[in-house]
PDB file of C-alpha atoms and ligand atoms in Angstrom:
ATOM      1  CA  MET A   1     -17.997 -26.412 -28.369  1.00  0.00           C
ATOM      2  CA  PHE A   2     -15.645 -26.135 -31.329  1.00  0.00           C
ATOM      3  CA  GLY A   3     -16.850 -25.988 -34.904  1.00  0.00           C
ATOM      4  CA  ARG A   4     -15.512 -27.938 -37.803  1.00  0.00           C
ATOM      5  CA  SER A   5     -12.442 -26.096 -38.962  1.00  0.00           C
ATOM      6  CA  TYR A   6     -11.258 -27.547 -42.228  1.00  0.00           C
ATOM      7  CA  THR A   7      -7.980 -25.839 -42.939  1.00  0.00           C
ATOM      8  CA  PRO A   8      -6.216 -26.432 -46.222  1.00  0.00           C
ATOM      9  CA  ILE A   9      -2.547 -25.501 -46.475  1.00  0.00           C
ATOM     10  CA  GLY A  10      -2.602 -21.930 -47.716  1.00  0.00           C
ATOM     11  CA  MET A  11      -0.008 -19.387 -48.791  1.00  0.00           C
ATOM     12  CA  SER A  12       0.618 -18.149 -45.251  1.00  0.00           C
ATOM     13  CA  ASP A  13       1.367 -21.717 -44.112  1.00  0.00           C
ATOM     14  CA  VAL A  14       3.870 -22.187 -46.932  1.00  0.00           C
ATOM     15  CA  ILE A  15       5.579 -18.914 -46.014  1.00  0.00           C
ATOM     16  CA  PHE A  16       5.537 -19.723 -42.302  1.00  0.00           C
ATOM     17  CA  LEU A  17       6.953 -23.218 -42.810  1.00  0.00           C
ATOM     18  CA  GLY A  18       9.564 -21.823 -45.227  1.00  0.00           C
ATOM     19  CA  PHE A  19      10.721 -19.301 -42.605  1.00  0.00           C
ATOM     20  CA  LEU A  20      10.762 -22.029 -39.973  1.00  0.00           C
ATOM     21  CA  VAL A  21      12.961 -24.296 -42.122  1.00  0.00           C
ATOM     22  CA  ILE A  22      15.370 -21.430 -42.908  1.00  0.00           C
ATOM     23  CA  CYS A  23      15.619 -20.551 -39.195  1.00  0.00           C
ATOM     24  CA  LEU A  24      16.173 -24.187 -38.206  1.00  0.00           C
ATOM     25  CA  VAL A  25      18.906 -24.687 -40.827  1.00  0.00           C
ATOM     26  CA  LEU A  26      20.659 -21.513 -39.624  1.00  0.00           C
ATOM     27  CA  LEU A  27      20.278 -22.401 -35.941  1.00  0.00           C
ATOM     28  CA  VAL A  28      21.688 -25.909 -36.389  1.00  0.00           C
ATOM     29  CA  GLY A  29      24.381 -24.811 -38.875  1.00  0.00           C
ATOM     30  CA  ILE A  30      25.677 -21.946 -36.739  1.00  0.00           C
ATOM     31  CA  THR A  31      25.557 -23.917 -33.482  1.00  0.00           C
ATOM     32  CA  VAL A  32      27.346 -26.959 -34.920  1.00  0.00           C
ATOM     33  CA  THR A  33      30.041 -24.785 -36.554  1.00  0.00           C
ATOM     34  CA  MET A  34      30.500 -22.821 -33.319  1.00  0.00           C
ATOM     35  CA  VAL A  35      30.902 -25.924 -31.166  1.00  0.00           C
ATOM     36  CA  TYR A  36      33.250 -27.493 -33.721  1.00  0.00           C
ATOM     37  CA  PHE A  37      35.439 -24.346 -33.800  1.00  0.00           C
ATOM     38  CA  ILE A  38      35.539 -24.117 -30.009  1.00  0.00           C
ATOM     39  CA  ILE A  39      36.942 -27.641 -29.832  1.00  0.00           C
ATOM     40  CA  ARG A  40      39.094 -27.565 -32.962  1.00  0.00           C
ATOM     41  CA  TYR A  41      40.720 -24.187 -32.258  1.00  0.00           C
ATOM     42  CA  SER A  42      40.890 -24.201 -28.467  1.00  0.00           C
ATOM     43  CA  ARG A  43      43.928 -22.618 -26.880  1.00  0.00           C
ATOM     44  CA  LYS A  44      45.065 -26.014 -25.598  1.00  0.00           C
ATOM     45  CA  ARG A  45      45.375 -27.379 -29.135  1.00  0.00           C
ATOM     46  CA  HIS A  46      46.571 -24.083 -30.636  1.00  0.00           C
ATOM     47  CA  PRO A  47      48.620 -22.155 -28.104  1.00  0.00           C
ATOM     48  CA  GLN A  48      49.862 -19.951 -30.959  1.00  0.00           C
ATOM     49  CA  ALA A  49      47.169 -18.133 -32.969  1.00  0.00           C
ATOM     50  CA  GLU A  50      47.549 -18.381 -36.724  1.00  0.00           C
ATOM     51  CA  GLN A  51      47.601 -15.195 -38.802  1.00  0.00           C
ATOM     52  CA  ILE A  52      44.808 -15.330 -41.406  1.00  0.00           C
ATOM     53  CA  PRO A  53      45.129 -12.591 -44.007  1.00  0.00           C
ATOM     54  CA  GLY A  54      41.488 -12.875 -45.197  1.00  0.00           C
ATOM     55  CA  ASN A  55      39.480 -14.828 -47.707  1.00  0.00           C
ATOM     56  CA  ILE A  56      37.688 -12.901 -50.446  1.00  0.00           C
ATOM     57  CA  PRO A  57      35.437 -15.712 -51.802  1.00  0.00           C
ATOM     58  CA  LEU A  58      34.285 -16.556 -48.268  1.00  0.00           C
ATOM     59  CA  GLU A  59      33.556 -12.871 -47.508  1.00  0.00           C
ATOM     60  CA  ILE A  60      31.426 -12.608 -50.642  1.00  0.00           C
ATOM     61  CA  ILE A  61      29.512 -15.807 -49.899  1.00  0.00           C
ATOM     62  CA  TRP A  62      28.631 -14.908 -46.320  1.00  0.00           C
ATOM     63  CA  THR A  63      27.569 -11.407 -47.288  1.00  0.00           C
ATOM     64  CA  VAL A  64      25.557 -12.172 -50.416  1.00  0.00           C
ATOM     65  CA  LEU A  65      23.848 -15.342 -49.220  1.00  0.00           C
ATOM     66  CA  PRO A  66      22.278 -13.903 -46.023  1.00  0.00           C
ATOM     67  CA  THR A  67      21.338 -10.695 -47.882  1.00  0.00           C
ATOM     68  CA  VAL A  68      19.446 -12.640 -50.553  1.00  0.00           C
ATOM     69  CA  LEU A  69      17.865 -14.854 -47.906  1.00  0.00           C
ATOM     70  CA  VAL A  70      16.705 -11.966 -45.701  1.00  0.00           C
ATOM     71  CA  LEU A  71      15.415  -9.931 -48.663  1.00  0.00           C
ATOM     72  CA  GLY A  72      13.534 -13.006 -49.875  1.00  0.00           C
ATOM     73  CA  MET A  73      11.925 -13.419 -46.449  1.00  0.00           C
ATOM     74  CA  PHE A  74      11.050  -9.723 -46.400  1.00  0.00           C
ATOM     75  CA  TYR A  75       9.497  -9.977 -49.864  1.00  0.00           C
ATOM     76  CA  TYR A  76       7.165 -12.827 -48.936  1.00  0.00           C
ATOM     77  CA  GLY A  77       6.275 -11.221 -45.616  1.00  0.00           C
ATOM     78  CA  TRP A  78       5.500  -7.947 -47.397  1.00  0.00           C
ATOM     79  CA  VAL A  79       3.347  -9.615 -50.043  1.00  0.00           C
ATOM     80  CA  GLY A  80       1.321 -11.375 -47.326  1.00  0.00           C
ATOM     81  CA  PHE A  81       0.977  -8.168 -45.336  1.00  0.00           C
ATOM     82  CA  LYS A  82      -0.131  -6.169 -48.376  1.00  0.00           C
ATOM     83  CA  THR A  83      -2.818  -8.734 -49.177  1.00  0.00           C
ATOM     84  CA  LEU A  84      -4.089  -8.518 -45.602  1.00  0.00           C
ATOM     85  CA  ARG A  85      -4.260  -4.708 -45.668  1.00  0.00           C
ATOM     86  CA  GLN A  86      -5.830  -4.186 -49.117  1.00  0.00           C
ATOM     87  CA  VAL A  87      -9.546  -4.760 -48.864  1.00  0.00           C
ATOM     88  CA  PRO A  88     -11.336  -5.456 -52.166  1.00  0.00           C
ATOM     89  CA  GLY A  89     -13.708  -2.604 -53.006  1.00  0.00           C
ATOM     90  CA  ASP A  90     -16.768  -4.857 -53.253  1.00  0.00           C
ATOM     91  CA  ALA A  91     -16.288  -6.423 -49.822  1.00  0.00           C
ATOM     92  CA  LEU A  92     -19.319  -6.933 -47.595  1.00  0.00           C
ATOM     93  CA  GLN A  93     -18.841  -4.424 -44.751  1.00  0.00           C
ATOM     94  CA  ILE A  94     -19.650  -5.674 -41.254  1.00  0.00           C
ATOM     95  CA  SER A  95     -19.108  -3.832 -37.974  1.00  0.00           C
ATOM     96  CA  VAL A  96     -17.703  -5.928 -35.163  1.00  0.00           C
ATOM     97  CA  THR A  97     -17.786  -4.806 -31.545  1.00  0.00           C
ATOM     98  CA  GLY A  98     -15.930  -6.674 -28.855  1.00  0.00           C
ATOM     99  CA  ARG A  99     -17.010  -6.287 -25.258  1.00  0.00           C
ATOM    100  CA  MET A 100     -16.504  -8.288 -22.100  1.00  0.00           C
ATOM    101  CA  TRP A 101     -17.158 -11.066 -23.165  1.00  0.00           C
ATOM    102  CA  THR A 102     -18.980 -11.297 -26.469  1.00  0.00           C
ATOM    103  CA  TRP A 103     -18.640 -10.316 -30.102  1.00  0.00           C
ATOM    104  CA  THR A 104     -21.475  -8.434 -31.813  1.00  0.00           C
ATOM    105  CA  PHE A 105     -21.734  -8.289 -35.597  1.00  0.00           C
ATOM    106  CA  GLU A 106     -23.728  -5.570 -37.321  1.00  0.00           C
ATOM    107  CA  TYR A 107     -24.644  -5.781 -41.006  1.00  0.00           C
ATOM    108  CA  PRO A 108     -25.123  -2.813 -43.355  1.00  0.00           C
ATOM    109  CA  ASN A 109     -28.916  -2.997 -42.907  1.00  0.00           C
ATOM    110  CA  GLY A 110     -28.656  -2.749 -39.131  1.00  0.00           C
ATOM    111  CA  LEU A 111     -29.136  -6.470 -38.519  1.00  0.00           C
ATOM    112  CA  LYS A 112     -27.265  -7.587 -35.392  1.00  0.00           C
ATOM    113  CA  ALA A 113     -26.024 -11.080 -34.594  1.00  0.00           C
ATOM    114  CA  ASN A 114     -23.671 -12.942 -32.276  1.00  0.00           C
ATOM    115  CA  THR A 115     -22.601 -15.398 -34.959  1.00  0.00           C
ATOM    116  CA  LEU A 116     -21.106 -14.105 -38.167  1.00  0.00           C
ATOM    117  CA  LYS A 117     -22.909 -15.508 -41.196  1.00  0.00           C
ATOM    118  CA  VAL A 118     -21.231 -14.769 -44.527  1.00  0.00           C
ATOM    119  CA  PRO A 119     -21.502 -15.976 -48.109  1.00  0.00           C
ATOM    120  CA  VAL A 120     -18.797 -18.262 -49.503  1.00  0.00           C
ATOM    121  CA  LYS A 121     -16.261 -16.868 -52.013  1.00  0.00           C
ATOM    122  CA  LYS A 122     -17.192 -13.306 -51.123  1.00  0.00           C
ATOM    123  CA  ALA A 123     -14.809 -10.765 -49.642  1.00  0.00           C
ATOM    124  CA  VAL A 124     -15.884  -9.683 -46.160  1.00  0.00           C
ATOM    125  CA  ASN A 125     -14.419  -6.694 -44.354  1.00  0.00           C
ATOM    126  CA  LEU A 126     -14.744  -6.507 -40.592  1.00  0.00           C
ATOM    127  CA  ASN A 127     -14.618  -3.043 -39.063  1.00  0.00           C
ATOM    128  CA  LEU A 128     -13.512  -3.689 -35.521  1.00  0.00           C
ATOM    129  CA  THR A 129     -13.813  -1.731 -32.327  1.00  0.00           C
ATOM    130  CA  SER A 130     -14.226  -2.408 -28.634  1.00  0.00           C
ATOM    131  CA  ALA A 131     -16.758  -1.089 -26.137  1.00  0.00           C
ATOM    132  CA  ASP A 132     -14.506  -1.555 -23.115  1.00  0.00           C
ATOM    133  CA  VAL A 133     -11.006  -3.038 -23.089  1.00  0.00           C
ATOM    134  CA  LEU A 134      -8.587  -4.496 -25.636  1.00  0.00           C
ATOM    135  CA  HIS A 135      -9.811  -7.634 -27.387  1.00  0.00           C
ATOM    136  CA  SER A 136      -8.420  -9.398 -30.399  1.00  0.00           C
ATOM    137  CA  PHE A 137     -10.484 -10.994 -33.147  1.00  0.00           C
ATOM    138  CA  PHE A 138      -8.811 -14.240 -34.148  1.00  0.00           C
ATOM    139  CA  VAL A 139      -9.925 -16.800 -36.743  1.00  0.00           C
ATOM    140  CA  PRO A 140      -7.319 -19.578 -36.651  1.00  0.00           C
ATOM    141  CA  ALA A 141      -8.718 -21.403 -39.705  1.00  0.00           C
ATOM    142  CA  PHE A 142      -8.348 -18.265 -41.844  1.00  0.00           C
ATOM    143  CA  ARG A 143      -4.968 -17.323 -40.324  1.00  0.00           C
ATOM    144  CA  ILE A 144      -6.190 -13.820 -39.537  1.00  0.00           C
ATOM    145  CA  LYS A 145      -6.178 -11.752 -36.366  1.00  0.00           C
ATOM    146  CA  GLU A 146      -6.645  -8.100 -35.485  1.00  0.00           C
ATOM    147  CA  ASP A 147      -6.983  -6.167 -32.236  1.00  0.00           C
ATOM    148  CA  ALA A 148     -10.271  -4.545 -31.252  1.00  0.00           C
ATOM    149  CA  VAL A 149      -9.325  -1.305 -29.504  1.00  0.00           C
ATOM    150  CA  PRO A 150     -11.679   1.015 -27.574  1.00  0.00           C
ATOM    151  CA  GLY A 151     -12.010   4.402 -29.259  1.00  0.00           C
ATOM    152  CA  MET A 152     -10.285   3.224 -32.416  1.00  0.00           C
ATOM    153  CA  LYS A 153     -11.284   1.574 -35.701  1.00  0.00           C
ATOM    154  CA  THR A 154      -9.283  -1.356 -37.006  1.00  0.00           C
ATOM    155  CA  TYR A 155     -10.143  -3.708 -39.830  1.00  0.00           C
ATOM    156  CA  LEU A 156      -9.612  -7.208 -41.064  1.00  0.00           C
ATOM    157  CA  TRP A 157     -10.816  -8.870 -44.243  1.00  0.00           C
ATOM    158  CA  PHE A 158     -11.143 -12.402 -45.498  1.00  0.00           C
ATOM    159  CA  GLN A 159     -12.745 -14.433 -48.222  1.00  0.00           C
ATOM    160  CA  ALA A 160     -13.873 -17.902 -47.166  1.00  0.00           C
ATOM    161  CA  GLU A 161     -13.326 -20.436 -49.939  1.00  0.00           C
ATOM    162  CA  ARG A 162     -15.305 -23.291 -48.387  1.00  0.00           C
ATOM    163  CA  GLU A 163     -18.645 -23.515 -46.659  1.00  0.00           C
ATOM    164  CA  GLY A 164     -18.515 -24.551 -43.031  1.00  0.00           C
ATOM    165  CA  THR A 165     -18.331 -23.296 -39.481  1.00  0.00           C
ATOM    166  CA  TYR A 166     -15.170 -21.737 -38.177  1.00  0.00           C
ATOM    167  CA  ASP A 167     -14.137 -20.744 -34.661  1.00  0.00           C
ATOM    168  CA  VAL A 168     -13.580 -17.178 -33.528  1.00  0.00           C
ATOM    169  CA  PHE A 169     -11.449 -16.606 -30.455  1.00  0.00           C
ATOM    170  CA  CYS A 170     -10.467 -13.560 -28.454  1.00  0.00           C
ATOM    171  CA  SER A 171      -6.685 -13.630 -28.347  1.00  0.00           C
ATOM    172  CA  GLU A 172      -6.010 -10.661 -26.076  1.00  0.00           C
ATOM    173  CA  TYR A 173      -6.438 -11.271 -22.349  1.00  0.00           C
ATOM    174  CA  CYS A 174      -9.486  -9.209 -21.397  1.00  0.00           C
ATOM    175  CA  GLY A 175     -10.539 -10.425 -17.953  1.00  0.00           C
ATOM    176  CA  THR A 176     -12.205 -13.377 -16.262  1.00  0.00           C
ATOM    177  CA  GLY A 177     -14.388 -14.309 -19.221  1.00  0.00           C
ATOM    178  CA  HIS A 178     -11.601 -14.074 -21.813  1.00  0.00           C
ATOM    179  CA  SER A 179     -11.358 -17.796 -22.533  1.00  0.00           C
ATOM    180  CA  GLY A 180     -15.124 -17.962 -22.986  1.00  0.00           C
ATOM    181  CA  MET A 181     -15.231 -15.096 -25.474  1.00  0.00           C
ATOM    182  CA  LEU A 182     -16.003 -17.394 -28.392  1.00  0.00           C
ATOM    183  CA  SER A 183     -18.017 -17.038 -31.530  1.00  0.00           C
ATOM    184  CA  LYS A 184     -18.416 -18.696 -34.910  1.00  0.00           C
ATOM    185  CA  ILE A 185     -18.242 -17.764 -38.549  1.00  0.00           C
ATOM    186  CA  GLU A 186     -20.812 -19.617 -40.586  1.00  0.00           C
ATOM    187  CA  VAL A 187     -19.897 -19.701 -44.250  1.00  0.00           C
ATOM    188  CA  VAL A 188     -22.911 -20.516 -46.427  1.00  0.00           C
ATOM    189  CA  SER A 189     -23.771 -20.333 -50.133  1.00  0.00           C
ATOM    190  CA  GLN A 190     -24.759 -16.964 -51.561  1.00  0.00           C
ATOM    191  CA  ASP A 191     -28.361 -18.182 -51.964  1.00  0.00           C
ATOM    192  CA  VAL A 192     -28.689 -19.306 -48.368  1.00  0.00           C
ATOM    193  CA  PHE A 193     -27.096 -16.079 -47.215  1.00  0.00           C
ATOM    194  CA  ASP A 194     -29.387 -13.875 -49.333  1.00  0.00           C
ATOM    195  CA  GLN A 195     -32.453 -15.729 -48.074  1.00  0.00           C
ATOM    196  CA  TRP A 196     -31.392 -15.414 -44.463  1.00  0.00           C
ATOM    197  CA  TYR A 197     -30.441 -11.757 -44.880  1.00  0.00           C
ATOM    198  CA  ALA A 198     -33.695 -10.841 -46.592  1.00  0.00           C
ATOM    199  CA  GLY A 199     -35.710 -12.860 -44.063  1.00  0.00           C
ATOM    200  CA  GLU A 200     -34.056 -11.262 -41.058  1.00  0.00           C
ATOM    201  CA  THR A 201     -34.415  -7.817 -42.592  1.00  0.00           C
ATOM    202  CA  ALA A 202     -38.082  -8.280 -43.409  1.00  0.00           C
ATOM    203  CA  LYS A 203     -38.919  -9.356 -39.862  1.00  0.00           C
ATOM    204  CA  PRO A 204     -40.993  -6.733 -38.098  1.00  0.00           C
ATOM    205  CA  VAL A 205     -39.126  -4.917 -35.361  1.00  0.00           C
ATOM    206  CA  LYS A 206     -40.209  -6.889 -32.340  1.00  0.00           C
ATOM    207  CA  ALA A 207     -39.989  -6.069 -28.684  1.00  0.00           C
ATOM    208  CA  PRO A 208     -36.643  -7.087 -27.178  1.00  0.00           C
ATOM    209  CA  ASP A 209     -36.565 -10.666 -25.913  1.00  0.00           C
ATOM    210  CA  GLY A 210     -35.144 -10.897 -22.377  1.00  0.00           C
ATOM    211  CA  ALA A 211     -34.284 -14.598 -22.617  1.00  0.00           C
ATOM    212  CA  ALA A 212     -32.262 -14.009 -25.783  1.00  0.00           C
ATOM    213  CA  LEU A 213     -30.687 -10.854 -24.346  1.00  0.00           C
ATOM    214  CA  VAL A 214     -29.173 -12.489 -21.271  1.00  0.00           C
ATOM    215  CA  VAL A 215     -27.301 -14.751 -23.690  1.00  0.00           C
ATOM    216  CA  SER A 216     -26.401 -12.197 -26.368  1.00  0.00           C
ATOM    217  CA  ALA A 217     -25.319  -9.528 -23.864  1.00  0.00           C
ATOM    218  CA  GLY A 218     -22.998 -12.100 -22.353  1.00  0.00           C
ATOM    219  CA  CYS A 219     -24.741 -12.371 -18.932  1.00  0.00           C
ATOM    220  CA  THR A 220     -24.797 -16.166 -18.989  1.00  0.00           C
ATOM    221  CA  GLY A 221     -21.017 -16.242 -19.277  1.00  0.00           C
ATOM    222  CA  CYS A 222     -20.922 -15.443 -15.546  1.00  0.00           C
ATOM    223  CA  HIS A 223     -24.479 -15.922 -14.246  1.00  0.00           C
ATOM    224  CA  SER A 224     -26.137 -19.323 -14.491  1.00  0.00           C
ATOM    225  CA  LEU A 225     -29.865 -19.696 -15.019  1.00  0.00           C
ATOM    226  CA  ASP A 226     -30.155 -22.956 -13.077  1.00  0.00           C
ATOM    227  CA  GLY A 227     -28.981 -21.929  -9.610  1.00  0.00           C
ATOM    228  CA  SER A 228     -25.375 -23.067  -9.985  1.00  0.00           C
ATOM    229  CA  ARG A 229     -22.546 -20.761  -8.995  1.00  0.00           C
ATOM    230  CA  ILE A 230     -20.160 -19.629 -11.749  1.00  0.00           C
ATOM    231  CA  VAL A 231     -18.284 -16.315 -11.676  1.00  0.00           C
ATOM    232  CA  GLY A 232     -21.259 -14.346 -10.406  1.00  0.00           C
ATOM    233  CA  PRO A 233     -24.459 -15.263  -8.566  1.00  0.00           C
ATOM    234  CA  SER A 234     -27.057 -17.312 -10.441  1.00  0.00           C
ATOM    235  CA  LEU A 235     -30.027 -15.412 -11.857  1.00  0.00           C
ATOM    236  CA  LYS A 236     -32.474 -18.155 -10.954  1.00  0.00           C
ATOM    237  CA  GLY A 237     -35.203 -17.080  -8.584  1.00  0.00           C
ATOM    238  CA  ILE A 238     -33.484 -13.887  -7.470  1.00  0.00           C
ATOM    239  CA  PHE A 239     -36.336 -11.526  -8.242  1.00  0.00           C
ATOM    240  CA  GLY A 240     -38.129 -10.393  -5.099  1.00  0.00           C
ATOM    241  CA  GLU A 241     -35.590 -12.150  -2.868  1.00  0.00           C
ATOM    242  CA  LYS A 242     -33.473 -10.554  -0.195  1.00  0.00           C
ATOM    243  CA  THR A 243     -29.758 -10.450  -0.820  1.00  0.00           C
ATOM    244  CA  HIS A 244     -26.703  -9.362   1.098  1.00  0.00           C
ATOM    245  CA  VAL A 245     -24.620  -6.738  -0.693  1.00  0.00           C
ATOM    246  CA  LEU A 246     -21.601  -4.552  -0.134  1.00  0.00           C
ATOM    247  CA  THR A 247     -22.271  -0.871  -0.846  1.00  0.00           C
ATOM    248  CA  ASP A 248     -19.077   1.183  -0.660  1.00  0.00           C
ATOM    249  CA  GLY A 249     -17.637  -1.482   1.609  1.00  0.00           C
ATOM    250  CA  VAL A 250     -20.634  -1.448   3.940  1.00  0.00           C
ATOM    251  CA  GLU A 251     -22.753  -4.590   4.232  1.00  0.00           C
ATOM    252  CA  ARG A 252     -26.507  -4.275   3.914  1.00  0.00           C
ATOM    253  CA  ASP A 253     -29.555  -6.297   2.966  1.00  0.00           C
ATOM    254  CA  ILE A 254     -31.584  -5.309  -0.052  1.00  0.00           C
ATOM    255  CA  VAL A 255     -34.447  -6.745  -2.023  1.00  0.00           C
ATOM    256  CA  VAL A 256     -33.806  -7.617  -5.658  1.00  0.00           C
ATOM    257  CA  ASP A 257     -36.331  -5.399  -7.376  1.00  0.00           C
ATOM    258  CA  GLU A 258     -36.491  -3.645 -10.736  1.00  0.00           C
ATOM    259  CA  ASP A 259     -34.359  -0.745  -9.532  1.00  0.00           C
ATOM    260  CA  TYR A 260     -31.693  -3.055  -8.177  1.00  0.00           C
ATOM    261  CA  ILE A 261     -31.444  -5.017 -11.436  1.00  0.00           C
ATOM    262  CA  ARG A 262     -31.303  -1.821 -13.477  1.00  0.00           C
ATOM    263  CA  ARG A 263     -28.566  -0.450 -11.207  1.00  0.00           C
ATOM    264  CA  SER A 264     -26.673  -3.743 -11.344  1.00  0.00           C
ATOM    265  CA  LEU A 265     -26.631  -3.617 -15.130  1.00  0.00           C
ATOM    266  CA  LEU A 266     -25.584   0.008 -15.482  1.00  0.00           C
ATOM    267  CA  GLU A 267     -23.428   0.432 -12.360  1.00  0.00           C
ATOM    268  CA  PRO A 268     -22.439  -3.091 -11.402  1.00  0.00           C
ATOM    269  CA  GLY A 269     -19.866  -1.914  -8.840  1.00  0.00           C
ATOM    270  CA  LYS A 270     -22.467  -0.137  -6.715  1.00  0.00           C
ATOM    271  CA  ASP A 271     -24.073  -2.972  -4.752  1.00  0.00           C
ATOM    272  CA  VAL A 272     -22.008  -6.117  -5.100  1.00  0.00           C
ATOM    273  CA  VAL A 273     -23.501  -9.351  -3.798  1.00  0.00           C
ATOM    274  CA  GLU A 274     -21.357 -10.499  -0.910  1.00  0.00           C
ATOM    275  CA  GLY A 275     -18.928 -13.289  -1.666  1.00  0.00           C
ATOM    276  CA  TYR A 276     -18.553 -12.420  -5.345  1.00  0.00           C
ATOM    277  CA  PRO A 277     -15.820 -10.387  -7.061  1.00  0.00           C
ATOM    278  CA  ALA A 278     -16.742  -6.867  -8.215  1.00  0.00           C
ATOM    279  CA  ILE A 279     -15.700  -7.469 -11.808  1.00  0.00           C
ATOM    280  CA  MET A 280     -18.857  -7.121 -13.859  1.00  0.00           C
ATOM    281  CA  PRO A 281     -18.575  -4.637 -16.736  1.00  0.00           C
ATOM    282  CA  ALA A 282     -21.316  -1.989 -17.052  1.00  0.00           C
ATOM    283  CA  GLN A 283     -23.852  -2.960 -19.726  1.00  0.00           C
ATOM    284  CA  THR A 284     -24.321   0.558 -21.066  1.00  0.00           C
ATOM    285  CA  GLN A 285     -24.951  -0.783 -24.570  1.00  0.00           C
ATOM    286  CA  LEU A 286     -28.405  -1.983 -23.447  1.00  0.00           C
ATOM    287  CA  SER A 287     -31.343   0.275 -24.208  1.00  0.00           C
ATOM    288  CA  ALA A 288     -34.014   1.050 -21.598  1.00  0.00           C
ATOM    289  CA  GLU A 289     -36.427  -1.331 -23.360  1.00  0.00           C
ATOM    290  CA  GLU A 290     -33.824  -4.077 -23.403  1.00  0.00           C
ATOM    291  CA  ILE A 291     -33.220  -3.667 -19.673  1.00  0.00           C
ATOM    292  CA  ASP A 292     -36.982  -3.840 -19.058  1.00  0.00           C
ATOM    293  CA  ALA A 293     -37.114  -7.029 -21.132  1.00  0.00           C
ATOM    294  CA  ILE A 294     -34.299  -8.553 -19.044  1.00  0.00           C
ATOM    295  CA  ILE A 295     -36.106  -7.586 -15.822  1.00  0.00           C
ATOM    296  CA  ASP A 296     -39.324  -9.196 -17.103  1.00  0.00           C
ATOM    297  CA  TYR A 297     -37.399 -12.313 -18.003  1.00  0.00           C
ATOM    298  CA  LEU A 298     -35.719 -12.532 -14.569  1.00  0.00           C
ATOM    299  CA  LYS A 299     -39.173 -12.361 -12.945  1.00  0.00           C
ATOM    300  CA  THR A 300     -40.050 -15.588 -14.759  1.00  0.00           C
ATOM    301  CA  LEU A 301     -36.914 -17.438 -13.595  1.00  0.00           C
ATOM    302  CA  LYS A 302     -38.406 -19.018 -10.505  1.00  0.00           C
TER     303      LYS A 302
HETATM  304 CU1  CUA B   1     -11.896 -10.404 -25.196  1.00  0.00          CU
HETATM  305 CU2  CUA B   1     -10.021 -11.698 -24.437  1.00  0.00          CU
END
């Protein structure tokens, strides 16, 4: 399930570990001093408080030292943040849409994919948005993460230094399928990328493929194709069968026909199969042809 994620120690790790060490030293130092003072200067041992007139060198040390430390931490945090926010002008621009519960990547030439293929040592800028709820695009190996927000554009850029396959997670709870909202970034050489890109672009526009669509639209995250029960009812052999649904809270029997499947995709809350939660998101991103292709595919799933 998980790709190879070779992660060298990078700048952000050095900064993170540096902050961690500073925090640990302060935590231990302050706690130990505090406990020592509580015991050493307790009222039992010192019924009479001593008058301390002040200590200039000490005042200077504990003002200057933390100031330098905190400004240093701010500096490194700021440098890292600036790098993350300044996208190189020649970056490859890719649109990323999060929806319950898949990621879709769209290249400048209109090519769409569910796995992000990019060339190595090339800046890539991801323009993120969401079709439904909040998601968050997270690539642990690259130490980058950004929210995908409905009705808003956000962005995130990276430059992969090594070829390989890296995991993409959704790191914002977005419903039942959240933990399964996975994808991959495939980093390949520029040659391999160019070949793939040109090849995919040159392909004639073919009729939508229902079998591929039920996977890419995320259907199989909740609906099995082999009869087993997951989050929703299995899609195996449902076409033409009778099923028991709840329509506005009223039970009724219906036949799974083309209209029912179309309605289930666009208005999933309308007729919910009894015994299953009414949680399916509307698949309004699907075109009429794509829905027809899915219907044709479901007819074959006997
Ligand atoms: Cu999408 Cu969590």
